[in-house]
JSON list of C-alpha atoms and ligand atoms in Angstrom, two decimals:
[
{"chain": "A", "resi": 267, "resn": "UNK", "atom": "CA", "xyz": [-3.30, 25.12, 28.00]},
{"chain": "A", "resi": 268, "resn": "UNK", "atom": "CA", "xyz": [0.17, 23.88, 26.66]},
{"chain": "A", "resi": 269, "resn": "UNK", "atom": "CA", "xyz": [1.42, 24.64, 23.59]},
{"chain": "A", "resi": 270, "resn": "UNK", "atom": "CA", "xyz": [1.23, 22.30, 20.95]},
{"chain": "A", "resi": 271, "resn": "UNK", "atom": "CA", "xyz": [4.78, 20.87, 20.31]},
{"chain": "A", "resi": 272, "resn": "UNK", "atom": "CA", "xyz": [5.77, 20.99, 16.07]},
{"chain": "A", "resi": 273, "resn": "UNK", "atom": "CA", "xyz": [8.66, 19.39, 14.58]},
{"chain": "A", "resi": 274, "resn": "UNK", "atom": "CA", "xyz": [9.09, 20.26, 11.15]},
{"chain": "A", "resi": 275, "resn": "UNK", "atom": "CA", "xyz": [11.79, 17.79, 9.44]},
{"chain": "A", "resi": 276, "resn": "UNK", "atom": "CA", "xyz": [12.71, 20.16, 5.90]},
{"chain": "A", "resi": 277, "resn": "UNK", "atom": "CA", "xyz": [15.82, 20.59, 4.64]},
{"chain": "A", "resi": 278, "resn": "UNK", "atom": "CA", "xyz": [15.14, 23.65, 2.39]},
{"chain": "A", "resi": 279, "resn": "UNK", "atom": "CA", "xyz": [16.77, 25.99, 5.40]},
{"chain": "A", "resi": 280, "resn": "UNK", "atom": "CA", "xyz": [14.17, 29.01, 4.28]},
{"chain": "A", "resi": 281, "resn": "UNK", "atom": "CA", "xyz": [10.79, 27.20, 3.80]},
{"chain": "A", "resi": 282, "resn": "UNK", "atom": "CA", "xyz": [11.88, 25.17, 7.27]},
{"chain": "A", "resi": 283, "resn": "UNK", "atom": "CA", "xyz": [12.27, 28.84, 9.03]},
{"chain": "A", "resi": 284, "resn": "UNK", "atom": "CA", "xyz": [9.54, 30.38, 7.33]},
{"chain": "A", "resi": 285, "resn": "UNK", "atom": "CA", "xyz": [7.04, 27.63, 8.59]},
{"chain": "A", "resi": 286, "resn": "UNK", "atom": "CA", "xyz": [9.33, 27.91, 12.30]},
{"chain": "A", "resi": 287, "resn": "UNK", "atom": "CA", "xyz": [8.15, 31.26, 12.40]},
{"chain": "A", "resi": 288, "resn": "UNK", "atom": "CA", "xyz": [4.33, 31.56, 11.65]},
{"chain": "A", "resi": 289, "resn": "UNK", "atom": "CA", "xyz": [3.49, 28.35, 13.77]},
{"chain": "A", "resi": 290, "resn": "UNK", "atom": "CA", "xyz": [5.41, 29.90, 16.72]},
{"chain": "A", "resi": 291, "resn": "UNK", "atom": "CA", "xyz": [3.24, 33.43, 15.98]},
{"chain": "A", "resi": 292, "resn": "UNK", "atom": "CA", "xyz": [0.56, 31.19, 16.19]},
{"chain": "A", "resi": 293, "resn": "UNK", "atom": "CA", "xyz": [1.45, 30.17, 19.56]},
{"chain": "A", "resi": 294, "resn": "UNK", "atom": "CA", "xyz": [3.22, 26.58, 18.69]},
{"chain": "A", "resi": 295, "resn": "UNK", "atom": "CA", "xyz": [6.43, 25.56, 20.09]},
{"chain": "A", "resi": 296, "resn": "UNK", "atom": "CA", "xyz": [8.58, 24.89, 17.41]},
{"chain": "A", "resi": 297, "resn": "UNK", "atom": "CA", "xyz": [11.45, 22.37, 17.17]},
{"chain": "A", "resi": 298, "resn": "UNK", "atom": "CA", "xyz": [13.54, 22.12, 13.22]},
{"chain": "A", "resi": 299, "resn": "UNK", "atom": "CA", "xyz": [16.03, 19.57, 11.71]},
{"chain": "A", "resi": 300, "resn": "UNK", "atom": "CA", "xyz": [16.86, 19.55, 8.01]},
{"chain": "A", "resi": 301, "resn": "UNK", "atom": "CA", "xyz": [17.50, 16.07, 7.53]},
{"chain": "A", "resi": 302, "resn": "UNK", "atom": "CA", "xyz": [16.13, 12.46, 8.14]},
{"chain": "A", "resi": 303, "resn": "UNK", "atom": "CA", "xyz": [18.11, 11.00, 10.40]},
{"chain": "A", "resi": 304, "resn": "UNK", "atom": "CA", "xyz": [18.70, 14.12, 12.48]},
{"chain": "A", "resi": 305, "resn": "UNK", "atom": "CA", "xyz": [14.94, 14.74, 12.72]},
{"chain": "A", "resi": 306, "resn": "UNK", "atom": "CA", "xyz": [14.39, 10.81, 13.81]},
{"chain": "A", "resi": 307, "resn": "UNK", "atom": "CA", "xyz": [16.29, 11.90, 16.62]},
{"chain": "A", "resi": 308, "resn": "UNK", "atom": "CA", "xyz": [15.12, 14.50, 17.51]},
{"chain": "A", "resi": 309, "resn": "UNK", "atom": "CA", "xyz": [11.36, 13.18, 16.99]},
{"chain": "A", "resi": 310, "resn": "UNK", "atom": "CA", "xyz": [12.56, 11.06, 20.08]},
{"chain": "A", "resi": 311, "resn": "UNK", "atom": "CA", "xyz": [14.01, 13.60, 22.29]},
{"chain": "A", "resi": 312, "resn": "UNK", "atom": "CA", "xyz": [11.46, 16.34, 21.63]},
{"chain": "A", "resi": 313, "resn": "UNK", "atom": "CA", "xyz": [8.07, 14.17, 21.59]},
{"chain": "A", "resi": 314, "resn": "UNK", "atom": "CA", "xyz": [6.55, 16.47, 19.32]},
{"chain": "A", "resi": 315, "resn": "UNK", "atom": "CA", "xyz": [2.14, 16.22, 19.38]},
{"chain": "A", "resi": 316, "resn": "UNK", "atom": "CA", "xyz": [2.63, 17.08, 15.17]},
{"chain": "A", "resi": 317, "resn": "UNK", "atom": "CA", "xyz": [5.44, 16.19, 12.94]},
{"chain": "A", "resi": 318, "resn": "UNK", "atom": "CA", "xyz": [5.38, 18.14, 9.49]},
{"chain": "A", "resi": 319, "resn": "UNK", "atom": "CA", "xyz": [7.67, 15.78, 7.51]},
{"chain": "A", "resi": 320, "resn": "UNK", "atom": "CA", "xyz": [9.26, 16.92, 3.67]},
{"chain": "A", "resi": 321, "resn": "UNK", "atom": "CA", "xyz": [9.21, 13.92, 1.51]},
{"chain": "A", "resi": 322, "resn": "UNK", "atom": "CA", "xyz": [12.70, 14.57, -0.03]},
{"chain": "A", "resi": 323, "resn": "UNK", "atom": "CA", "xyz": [15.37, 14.61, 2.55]},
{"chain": "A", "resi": 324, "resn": "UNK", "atom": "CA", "xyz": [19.08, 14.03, 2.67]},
{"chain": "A", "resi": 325, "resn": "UNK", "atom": "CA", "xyz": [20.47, 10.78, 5.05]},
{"chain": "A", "resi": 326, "resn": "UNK", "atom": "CA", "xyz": [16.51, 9.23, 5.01]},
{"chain": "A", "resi": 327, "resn": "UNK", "atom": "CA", "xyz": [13.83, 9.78, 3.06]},
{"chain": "A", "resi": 328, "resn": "UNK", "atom": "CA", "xyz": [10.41, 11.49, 4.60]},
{"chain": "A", "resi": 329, "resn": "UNK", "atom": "CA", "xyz": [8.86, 8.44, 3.90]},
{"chain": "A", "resi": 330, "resn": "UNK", "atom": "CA", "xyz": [11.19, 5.99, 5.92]},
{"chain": "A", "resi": 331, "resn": "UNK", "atom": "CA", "xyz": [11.02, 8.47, 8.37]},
{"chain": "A", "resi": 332, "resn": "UNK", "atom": "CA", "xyz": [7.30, 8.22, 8.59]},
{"chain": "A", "resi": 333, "resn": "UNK", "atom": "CA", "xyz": [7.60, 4.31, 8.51]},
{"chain": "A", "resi": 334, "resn": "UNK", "atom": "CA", "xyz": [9.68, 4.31, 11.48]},
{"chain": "A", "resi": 335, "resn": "UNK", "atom": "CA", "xyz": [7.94, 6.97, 13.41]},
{"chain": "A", "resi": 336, "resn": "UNK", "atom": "CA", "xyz": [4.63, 5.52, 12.77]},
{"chain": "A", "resi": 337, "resn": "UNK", "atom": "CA", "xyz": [6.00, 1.74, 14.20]},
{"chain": "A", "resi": 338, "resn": "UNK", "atom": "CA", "xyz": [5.33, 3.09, 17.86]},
{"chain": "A", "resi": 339, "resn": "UNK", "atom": "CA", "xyz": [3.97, 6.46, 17.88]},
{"chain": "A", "resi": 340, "resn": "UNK", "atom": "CA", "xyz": [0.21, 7.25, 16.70]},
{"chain": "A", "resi": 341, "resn": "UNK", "atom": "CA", "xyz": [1.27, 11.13, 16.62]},
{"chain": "A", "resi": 342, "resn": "UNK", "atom": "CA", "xyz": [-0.10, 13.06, 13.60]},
{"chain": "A", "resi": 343, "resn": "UNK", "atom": "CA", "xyz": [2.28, 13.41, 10.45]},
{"chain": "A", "resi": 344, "resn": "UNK", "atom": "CA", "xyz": [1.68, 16.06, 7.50]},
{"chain": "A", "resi": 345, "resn": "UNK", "atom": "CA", "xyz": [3.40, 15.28, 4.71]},
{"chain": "A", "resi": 346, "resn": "UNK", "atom": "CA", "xyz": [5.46, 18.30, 2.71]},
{"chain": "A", "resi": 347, "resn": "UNK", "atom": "CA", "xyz": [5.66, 17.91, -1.06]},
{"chain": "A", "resi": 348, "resn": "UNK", "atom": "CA", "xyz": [6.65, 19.55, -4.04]},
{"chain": "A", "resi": 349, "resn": "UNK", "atom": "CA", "xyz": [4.72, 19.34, -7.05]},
{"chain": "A", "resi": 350, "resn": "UNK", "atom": "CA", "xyz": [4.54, 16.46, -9.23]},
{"chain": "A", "resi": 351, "resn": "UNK", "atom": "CA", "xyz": [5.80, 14.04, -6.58]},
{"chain": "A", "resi": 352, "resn": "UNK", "atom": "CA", "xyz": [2.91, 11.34, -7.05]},
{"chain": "A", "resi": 353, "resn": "UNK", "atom": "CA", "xyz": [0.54, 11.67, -4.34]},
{"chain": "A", "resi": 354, "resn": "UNK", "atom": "CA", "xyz": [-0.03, 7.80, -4.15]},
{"chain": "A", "resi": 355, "resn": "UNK", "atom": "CA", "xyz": [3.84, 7.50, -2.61]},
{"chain": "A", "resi": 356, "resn": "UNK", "atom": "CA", "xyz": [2.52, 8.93, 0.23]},
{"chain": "A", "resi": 357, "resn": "UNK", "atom": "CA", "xyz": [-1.32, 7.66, 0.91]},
{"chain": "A", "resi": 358, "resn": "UNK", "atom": "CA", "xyz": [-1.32, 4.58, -1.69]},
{"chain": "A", "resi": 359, "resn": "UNK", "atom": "CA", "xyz": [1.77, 2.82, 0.32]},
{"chain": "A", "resi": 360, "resn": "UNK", "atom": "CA", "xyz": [0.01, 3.82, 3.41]},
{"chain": "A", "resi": 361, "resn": "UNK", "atom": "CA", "xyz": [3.44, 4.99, 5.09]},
{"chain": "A", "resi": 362, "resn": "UNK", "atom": "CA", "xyz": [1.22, 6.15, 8.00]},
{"chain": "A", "resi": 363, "resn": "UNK", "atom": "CA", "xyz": [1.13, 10.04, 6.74]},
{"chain": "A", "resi": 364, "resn": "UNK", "atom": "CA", "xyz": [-1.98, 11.36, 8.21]},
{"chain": "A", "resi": 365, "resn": "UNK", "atom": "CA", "xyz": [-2.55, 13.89, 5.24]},
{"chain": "A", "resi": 366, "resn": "UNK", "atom": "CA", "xyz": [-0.12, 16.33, 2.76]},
{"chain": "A", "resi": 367, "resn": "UNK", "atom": "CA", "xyz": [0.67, 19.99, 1.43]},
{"chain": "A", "resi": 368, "resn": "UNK", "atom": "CA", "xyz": [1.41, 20.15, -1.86]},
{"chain": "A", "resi": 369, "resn": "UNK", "atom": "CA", "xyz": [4.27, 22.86, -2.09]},
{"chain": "A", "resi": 370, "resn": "UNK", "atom": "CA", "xyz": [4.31, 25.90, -2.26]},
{"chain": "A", "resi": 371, "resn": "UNK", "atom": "CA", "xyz": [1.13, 26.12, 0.30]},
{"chain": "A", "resi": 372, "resn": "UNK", "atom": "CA", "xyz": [-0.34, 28.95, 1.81]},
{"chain": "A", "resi": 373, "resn": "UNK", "atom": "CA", "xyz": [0.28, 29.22, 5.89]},
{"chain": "A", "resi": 374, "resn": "UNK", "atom": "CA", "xyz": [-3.26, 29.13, 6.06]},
{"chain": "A", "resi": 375, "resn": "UNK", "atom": "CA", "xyz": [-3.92, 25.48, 4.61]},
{"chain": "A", "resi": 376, "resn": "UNK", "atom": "CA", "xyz": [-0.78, 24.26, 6.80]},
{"chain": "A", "resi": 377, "resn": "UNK", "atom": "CA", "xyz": [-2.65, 25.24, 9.50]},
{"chain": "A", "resi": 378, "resn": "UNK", "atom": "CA", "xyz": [-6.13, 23.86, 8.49]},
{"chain": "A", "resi": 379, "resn": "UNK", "atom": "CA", "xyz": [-4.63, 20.70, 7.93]},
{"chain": "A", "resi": 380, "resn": "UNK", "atom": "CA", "xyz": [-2.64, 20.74, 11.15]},
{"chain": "A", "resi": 381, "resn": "UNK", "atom": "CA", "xyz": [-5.57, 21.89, 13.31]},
{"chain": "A", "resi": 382, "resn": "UNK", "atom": "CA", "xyz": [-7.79, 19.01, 12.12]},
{"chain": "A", "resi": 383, "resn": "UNK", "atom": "CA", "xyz": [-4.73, 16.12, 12.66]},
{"chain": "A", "resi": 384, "resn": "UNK", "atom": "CA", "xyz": [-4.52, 17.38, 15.99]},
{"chain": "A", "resi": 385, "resn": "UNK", "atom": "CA", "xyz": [-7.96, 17.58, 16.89]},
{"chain": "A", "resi": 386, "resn": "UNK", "atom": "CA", "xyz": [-8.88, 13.91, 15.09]},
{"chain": "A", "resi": 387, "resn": "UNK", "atom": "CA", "xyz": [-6.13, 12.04, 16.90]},
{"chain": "A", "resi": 388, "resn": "UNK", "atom": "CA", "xyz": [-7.64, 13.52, 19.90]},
{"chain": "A", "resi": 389, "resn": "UNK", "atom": "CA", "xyz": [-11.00, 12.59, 19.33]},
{"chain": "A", "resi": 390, "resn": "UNK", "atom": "CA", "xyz": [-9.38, 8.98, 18.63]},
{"chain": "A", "resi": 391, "resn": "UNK", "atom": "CA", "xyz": [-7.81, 8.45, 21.91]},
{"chain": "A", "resi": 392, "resn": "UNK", "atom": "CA", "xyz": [-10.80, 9.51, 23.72]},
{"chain": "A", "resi": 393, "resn": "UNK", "atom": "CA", "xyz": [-12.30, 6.18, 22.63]},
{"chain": "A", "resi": 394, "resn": "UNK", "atom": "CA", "xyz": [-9.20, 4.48, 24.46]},
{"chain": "A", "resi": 395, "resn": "UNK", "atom": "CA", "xyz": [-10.01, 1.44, 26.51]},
{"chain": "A", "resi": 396, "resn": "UNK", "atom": "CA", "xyz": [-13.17, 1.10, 23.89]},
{"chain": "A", "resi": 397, "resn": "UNK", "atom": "CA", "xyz": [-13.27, -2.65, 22.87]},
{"chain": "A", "resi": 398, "resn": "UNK", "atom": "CA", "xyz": [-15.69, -3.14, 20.06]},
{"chain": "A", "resi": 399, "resn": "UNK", "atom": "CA", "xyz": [-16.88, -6.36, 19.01]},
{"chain": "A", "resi": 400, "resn": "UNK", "atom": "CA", "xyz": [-18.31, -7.65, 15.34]},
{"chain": "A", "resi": 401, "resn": "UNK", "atom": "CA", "xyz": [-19.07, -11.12, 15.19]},
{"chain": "A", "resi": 402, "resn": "UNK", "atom": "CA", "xyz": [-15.97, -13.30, 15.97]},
{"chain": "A", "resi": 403, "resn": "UNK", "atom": "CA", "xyz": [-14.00, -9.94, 15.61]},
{"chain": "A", "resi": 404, "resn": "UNK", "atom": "CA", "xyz": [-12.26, -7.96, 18.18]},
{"chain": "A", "resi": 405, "resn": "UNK", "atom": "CA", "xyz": [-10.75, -4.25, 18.27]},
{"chain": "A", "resi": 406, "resn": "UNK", "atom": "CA", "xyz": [-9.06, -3.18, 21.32]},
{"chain": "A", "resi": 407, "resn": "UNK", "atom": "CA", "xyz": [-8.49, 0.58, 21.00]},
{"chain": "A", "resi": 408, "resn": "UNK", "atom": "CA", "xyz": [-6.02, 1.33, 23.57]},
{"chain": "A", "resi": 409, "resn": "UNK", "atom": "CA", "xyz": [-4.09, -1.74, 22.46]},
{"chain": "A", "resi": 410, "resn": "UNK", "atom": "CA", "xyz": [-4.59, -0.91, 18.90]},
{"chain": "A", "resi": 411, "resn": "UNK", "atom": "CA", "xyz": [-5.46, -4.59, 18.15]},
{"chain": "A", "resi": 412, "resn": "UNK", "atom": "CA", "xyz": [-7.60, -6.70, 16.04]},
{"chain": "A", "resi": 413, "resn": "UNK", "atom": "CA", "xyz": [-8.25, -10.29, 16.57]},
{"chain": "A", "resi": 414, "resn": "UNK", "atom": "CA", "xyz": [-9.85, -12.56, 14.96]},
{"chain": "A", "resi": 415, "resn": "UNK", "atom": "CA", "xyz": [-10.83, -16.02, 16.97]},
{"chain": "A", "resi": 416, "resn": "UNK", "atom": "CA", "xyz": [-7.90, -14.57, 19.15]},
{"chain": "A", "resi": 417, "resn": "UNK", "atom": "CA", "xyz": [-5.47, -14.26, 16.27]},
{"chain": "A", "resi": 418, "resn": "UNK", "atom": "CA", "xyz": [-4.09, -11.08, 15.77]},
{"chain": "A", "resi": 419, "resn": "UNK", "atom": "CA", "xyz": [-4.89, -9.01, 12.32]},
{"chain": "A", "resi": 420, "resn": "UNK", "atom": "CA", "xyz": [-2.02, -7.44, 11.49]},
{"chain": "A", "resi": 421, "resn": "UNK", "atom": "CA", "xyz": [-3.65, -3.59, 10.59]},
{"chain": "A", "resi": 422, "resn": "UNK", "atom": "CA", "xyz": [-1.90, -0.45, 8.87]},
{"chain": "A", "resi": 423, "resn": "UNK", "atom": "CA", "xyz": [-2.97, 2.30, 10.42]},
{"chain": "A", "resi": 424, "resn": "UNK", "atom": "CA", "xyz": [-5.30, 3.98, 8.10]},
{"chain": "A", "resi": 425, "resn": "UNK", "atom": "CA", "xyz": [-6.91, 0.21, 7.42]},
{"chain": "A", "resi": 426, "resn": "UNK", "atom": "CA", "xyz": [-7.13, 0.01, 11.62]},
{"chain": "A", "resi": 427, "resn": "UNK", "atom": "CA", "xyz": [-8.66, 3.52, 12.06]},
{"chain": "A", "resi": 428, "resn": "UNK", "atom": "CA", "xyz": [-11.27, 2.41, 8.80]},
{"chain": "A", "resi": 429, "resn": "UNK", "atom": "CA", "xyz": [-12.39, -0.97, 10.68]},
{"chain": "A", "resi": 430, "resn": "UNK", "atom": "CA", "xyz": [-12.61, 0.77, 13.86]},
{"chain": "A", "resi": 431, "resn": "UNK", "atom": "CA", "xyz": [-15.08, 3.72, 12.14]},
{"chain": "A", "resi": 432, "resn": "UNK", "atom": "CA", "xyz": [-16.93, 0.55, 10.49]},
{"chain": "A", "resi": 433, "resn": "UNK", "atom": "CA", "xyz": [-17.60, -1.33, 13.55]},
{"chain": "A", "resi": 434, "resn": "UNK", "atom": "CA", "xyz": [-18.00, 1.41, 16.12]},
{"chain": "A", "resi": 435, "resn": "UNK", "atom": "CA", "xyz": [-20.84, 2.30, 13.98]},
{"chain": "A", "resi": 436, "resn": "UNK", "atom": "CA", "xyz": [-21.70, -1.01, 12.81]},
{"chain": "A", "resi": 437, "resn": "UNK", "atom": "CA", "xyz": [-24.94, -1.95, 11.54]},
{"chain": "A", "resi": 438, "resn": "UNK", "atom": "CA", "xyz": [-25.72, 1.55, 10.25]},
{"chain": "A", "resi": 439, "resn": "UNK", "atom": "CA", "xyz": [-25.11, 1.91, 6.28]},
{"chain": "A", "resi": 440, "resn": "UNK", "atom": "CA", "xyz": [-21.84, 4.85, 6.48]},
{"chain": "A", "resi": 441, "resn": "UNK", "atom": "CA", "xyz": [-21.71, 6.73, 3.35]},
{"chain": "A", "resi": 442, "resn": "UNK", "atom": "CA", "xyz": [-17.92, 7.13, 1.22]},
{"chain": "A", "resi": 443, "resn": "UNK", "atom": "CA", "xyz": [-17.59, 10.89, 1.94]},
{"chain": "A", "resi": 444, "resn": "UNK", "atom": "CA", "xyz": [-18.80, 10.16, 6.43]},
{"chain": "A", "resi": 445, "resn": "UNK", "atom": "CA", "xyz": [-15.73, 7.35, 6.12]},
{"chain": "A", "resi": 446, "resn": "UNK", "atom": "CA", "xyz": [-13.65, 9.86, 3.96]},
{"chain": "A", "resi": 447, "resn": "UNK", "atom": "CA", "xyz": [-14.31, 12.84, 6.76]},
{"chain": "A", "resi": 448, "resn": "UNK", "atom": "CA", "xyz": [-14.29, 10.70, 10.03]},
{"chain": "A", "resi": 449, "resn": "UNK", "atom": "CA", "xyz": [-11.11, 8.22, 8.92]},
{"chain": "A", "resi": 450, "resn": "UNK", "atom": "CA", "xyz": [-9.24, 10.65, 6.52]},
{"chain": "A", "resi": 451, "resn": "UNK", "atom": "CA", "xyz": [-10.07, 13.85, 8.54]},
{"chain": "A", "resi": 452, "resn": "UNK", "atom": "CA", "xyz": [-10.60, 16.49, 5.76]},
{"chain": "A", "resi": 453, "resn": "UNK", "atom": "CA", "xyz": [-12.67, 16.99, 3.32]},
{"chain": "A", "resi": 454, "resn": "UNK", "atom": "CA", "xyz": [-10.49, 14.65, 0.89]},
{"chain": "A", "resi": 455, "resn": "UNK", "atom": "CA", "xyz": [-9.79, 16.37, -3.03]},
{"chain": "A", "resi": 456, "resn": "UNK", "atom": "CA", "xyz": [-8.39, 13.43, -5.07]},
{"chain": "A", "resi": 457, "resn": "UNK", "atom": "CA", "xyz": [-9.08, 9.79, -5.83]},
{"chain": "A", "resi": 458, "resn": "UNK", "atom": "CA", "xyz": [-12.51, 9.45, -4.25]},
{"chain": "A", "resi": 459, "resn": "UNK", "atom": "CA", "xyz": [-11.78, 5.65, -4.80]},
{"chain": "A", "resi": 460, "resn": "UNK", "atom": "CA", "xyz": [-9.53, 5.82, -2.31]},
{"chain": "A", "resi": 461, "resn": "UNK", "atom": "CA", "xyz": [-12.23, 3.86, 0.67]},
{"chain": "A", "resi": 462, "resn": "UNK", "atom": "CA", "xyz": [-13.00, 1.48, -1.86]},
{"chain": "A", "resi": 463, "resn": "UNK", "atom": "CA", "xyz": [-9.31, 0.54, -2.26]},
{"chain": "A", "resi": 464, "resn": "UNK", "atom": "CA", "xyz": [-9.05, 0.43, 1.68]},
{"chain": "A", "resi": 465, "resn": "UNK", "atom": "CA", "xyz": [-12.64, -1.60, 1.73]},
{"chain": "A", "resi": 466, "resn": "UNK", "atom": "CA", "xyz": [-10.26, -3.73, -0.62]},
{"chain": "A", "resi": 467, "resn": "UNK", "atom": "CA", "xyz": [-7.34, -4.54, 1.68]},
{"chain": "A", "resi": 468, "resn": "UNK", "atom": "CA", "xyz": [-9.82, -4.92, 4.70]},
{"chain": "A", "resi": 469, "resn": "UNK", "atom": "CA", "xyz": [-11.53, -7.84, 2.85]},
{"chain": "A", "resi": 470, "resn": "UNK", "atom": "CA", "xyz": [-8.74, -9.44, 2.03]},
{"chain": "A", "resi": 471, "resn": "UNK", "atom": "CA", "xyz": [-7.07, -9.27, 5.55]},
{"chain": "A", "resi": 472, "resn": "UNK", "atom": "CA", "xyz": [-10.55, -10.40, 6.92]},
{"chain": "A", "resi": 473, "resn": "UNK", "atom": "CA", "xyz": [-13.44, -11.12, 5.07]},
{"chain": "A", "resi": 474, "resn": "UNK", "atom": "CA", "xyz": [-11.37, -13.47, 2.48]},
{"chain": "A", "resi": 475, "resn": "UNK", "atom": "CA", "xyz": [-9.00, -14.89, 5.44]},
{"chain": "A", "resi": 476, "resn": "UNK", "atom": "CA", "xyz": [-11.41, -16.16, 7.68]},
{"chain": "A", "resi": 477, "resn": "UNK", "atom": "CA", "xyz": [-13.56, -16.45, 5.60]},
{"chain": "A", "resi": 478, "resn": "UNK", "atom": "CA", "xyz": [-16.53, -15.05, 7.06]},
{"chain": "A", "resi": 479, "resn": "UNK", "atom": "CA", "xyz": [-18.34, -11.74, 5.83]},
{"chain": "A", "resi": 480, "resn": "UNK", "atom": "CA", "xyz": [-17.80, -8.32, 7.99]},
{"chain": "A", "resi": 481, "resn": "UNK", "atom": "CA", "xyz": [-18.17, -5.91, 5.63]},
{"chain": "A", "resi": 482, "resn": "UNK", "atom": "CA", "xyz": [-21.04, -5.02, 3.53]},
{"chain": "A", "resi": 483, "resn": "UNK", "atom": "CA", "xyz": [-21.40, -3.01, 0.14]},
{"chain": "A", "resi": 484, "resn": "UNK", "atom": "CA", "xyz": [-24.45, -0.60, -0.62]},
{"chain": "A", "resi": 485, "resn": "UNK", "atom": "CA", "xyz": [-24.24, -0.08, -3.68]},
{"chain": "A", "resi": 486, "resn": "UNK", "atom": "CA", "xyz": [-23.96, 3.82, -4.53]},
{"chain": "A", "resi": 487, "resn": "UNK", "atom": "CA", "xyz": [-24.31, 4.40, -1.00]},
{"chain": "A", "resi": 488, "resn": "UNK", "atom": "CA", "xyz": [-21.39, 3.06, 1.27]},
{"chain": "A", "resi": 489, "resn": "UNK", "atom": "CA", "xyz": [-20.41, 0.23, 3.14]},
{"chain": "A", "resi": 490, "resn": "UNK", "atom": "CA", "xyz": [-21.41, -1.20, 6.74]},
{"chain": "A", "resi": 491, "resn": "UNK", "atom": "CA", "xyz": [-20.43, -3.83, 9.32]},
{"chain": "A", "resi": 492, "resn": "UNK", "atom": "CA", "xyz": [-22.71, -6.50, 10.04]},
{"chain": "A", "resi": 493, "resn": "UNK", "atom": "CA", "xyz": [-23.05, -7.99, 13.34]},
{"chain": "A", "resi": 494, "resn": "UNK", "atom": "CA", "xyz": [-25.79, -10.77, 12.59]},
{"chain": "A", "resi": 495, "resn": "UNK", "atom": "CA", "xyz": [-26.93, -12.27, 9.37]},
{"chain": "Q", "resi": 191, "resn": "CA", "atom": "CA1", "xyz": [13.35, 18.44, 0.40]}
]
């Protein structure tokens, strides 16, 4: 099998070469640029299958970085940060970061984390071509779109992958922690609100919009999509 391709964007030169070095003893290729706008490029000339992206970097931030990557690539992104840089910068603004390391991390949890990004965005694009259907609703997979009545939903990423968990399963009542593990890929430690608020900006991209009702609340128990009244 090929080697998994890393690009680590991190402009502290020793944590970037410390990181270089235990994911290529761990069999990774390994590709390094210590600042934004360096690492955009080479993001486009390498094609990395992970990008592990500081948040504080000289020329452009992680963050715009992430915006910009995420605009036309669905490729995992782990977030580096140092303590005390709120949490919510990354996940709340939904910059398209698929999860974070707090530094300083243990190689171990870098790994974890990078194992299960790789391994969920795989699992995701072996449902492309899947069109799913909920009421007047439609997700193309491979397309990434939703339309509604043939007018496109315009969809973060995290708020597409949520609908698309909701309705592949829809009909069955999904529990917080099942959307937290399927959609958010780890076994999340933080705001456990955090599907609510996403439940939050579906509804009002959808269920408020057009007016009609796709997604249902259990209360205590989880949400579901509903294909029939
Ligand atoms: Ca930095």
């Amino acid at each position: 099998m090929k080697a998994d391709k890393v690009l680590i964007i991190e402009d502290e030169i020793k944590l970037a070469r410390f990181i270089e070095l235990e994911l290529k003893h761990e069999g990774y290729e390994v590709c390094v640029s210590n600042d934004g706008r360096d690492g955009l490029d080479m993001f486009y000339n390498e094609k990395p299958d992970i990008l592990l992206l500081d948040l504080m970097l000289p020329e452009i931030s992680g963050i715009e970085v992430c915006r910009r990557v995420r605009k036309n690539s669905k490729v995992p992104i782990i977030m580096i940060t140092a303590k005390g840089e709120i949490m919510d910068k990354v996940l709340g603004l939904d910059s398209g970061a698929d999860d974070y390391v707090t530094k300083p991390f243990a190689i171990e949890e870098l790994l974890a984390r990078m194992r299960v990004a790789l391994k969920r965005v795989r699992s995701f694009t072996e449902d492309t071509g899947v069109v799913l259907k909920l009421k007047n609703l439609v997700i193309d997979s491979a397309k990434r779109i939703v339309k509604v009545d043939d007018e496109e939903v315009e969809l973060t990423k995290r708020e597409f992958e949520l609908l698309f968990y909701l309705v592949k399963n829809k009909n069955i009542v999904i529990t917080r922690d099942q959307i937290l593990n399927n959609v958010w890929g780890y076994d999340y430690i933080g705001e456990t609100n955090v599907v609510d608020v996403y439940i939050r900006y579906l509804r009002t991209k959808l269920d408020d919009k057009y007016n009609v009702k796709y997604i249902h609340t259990i209360r205590g128990v989880g949400y579901f999509a509903k294909d029939e009244e």
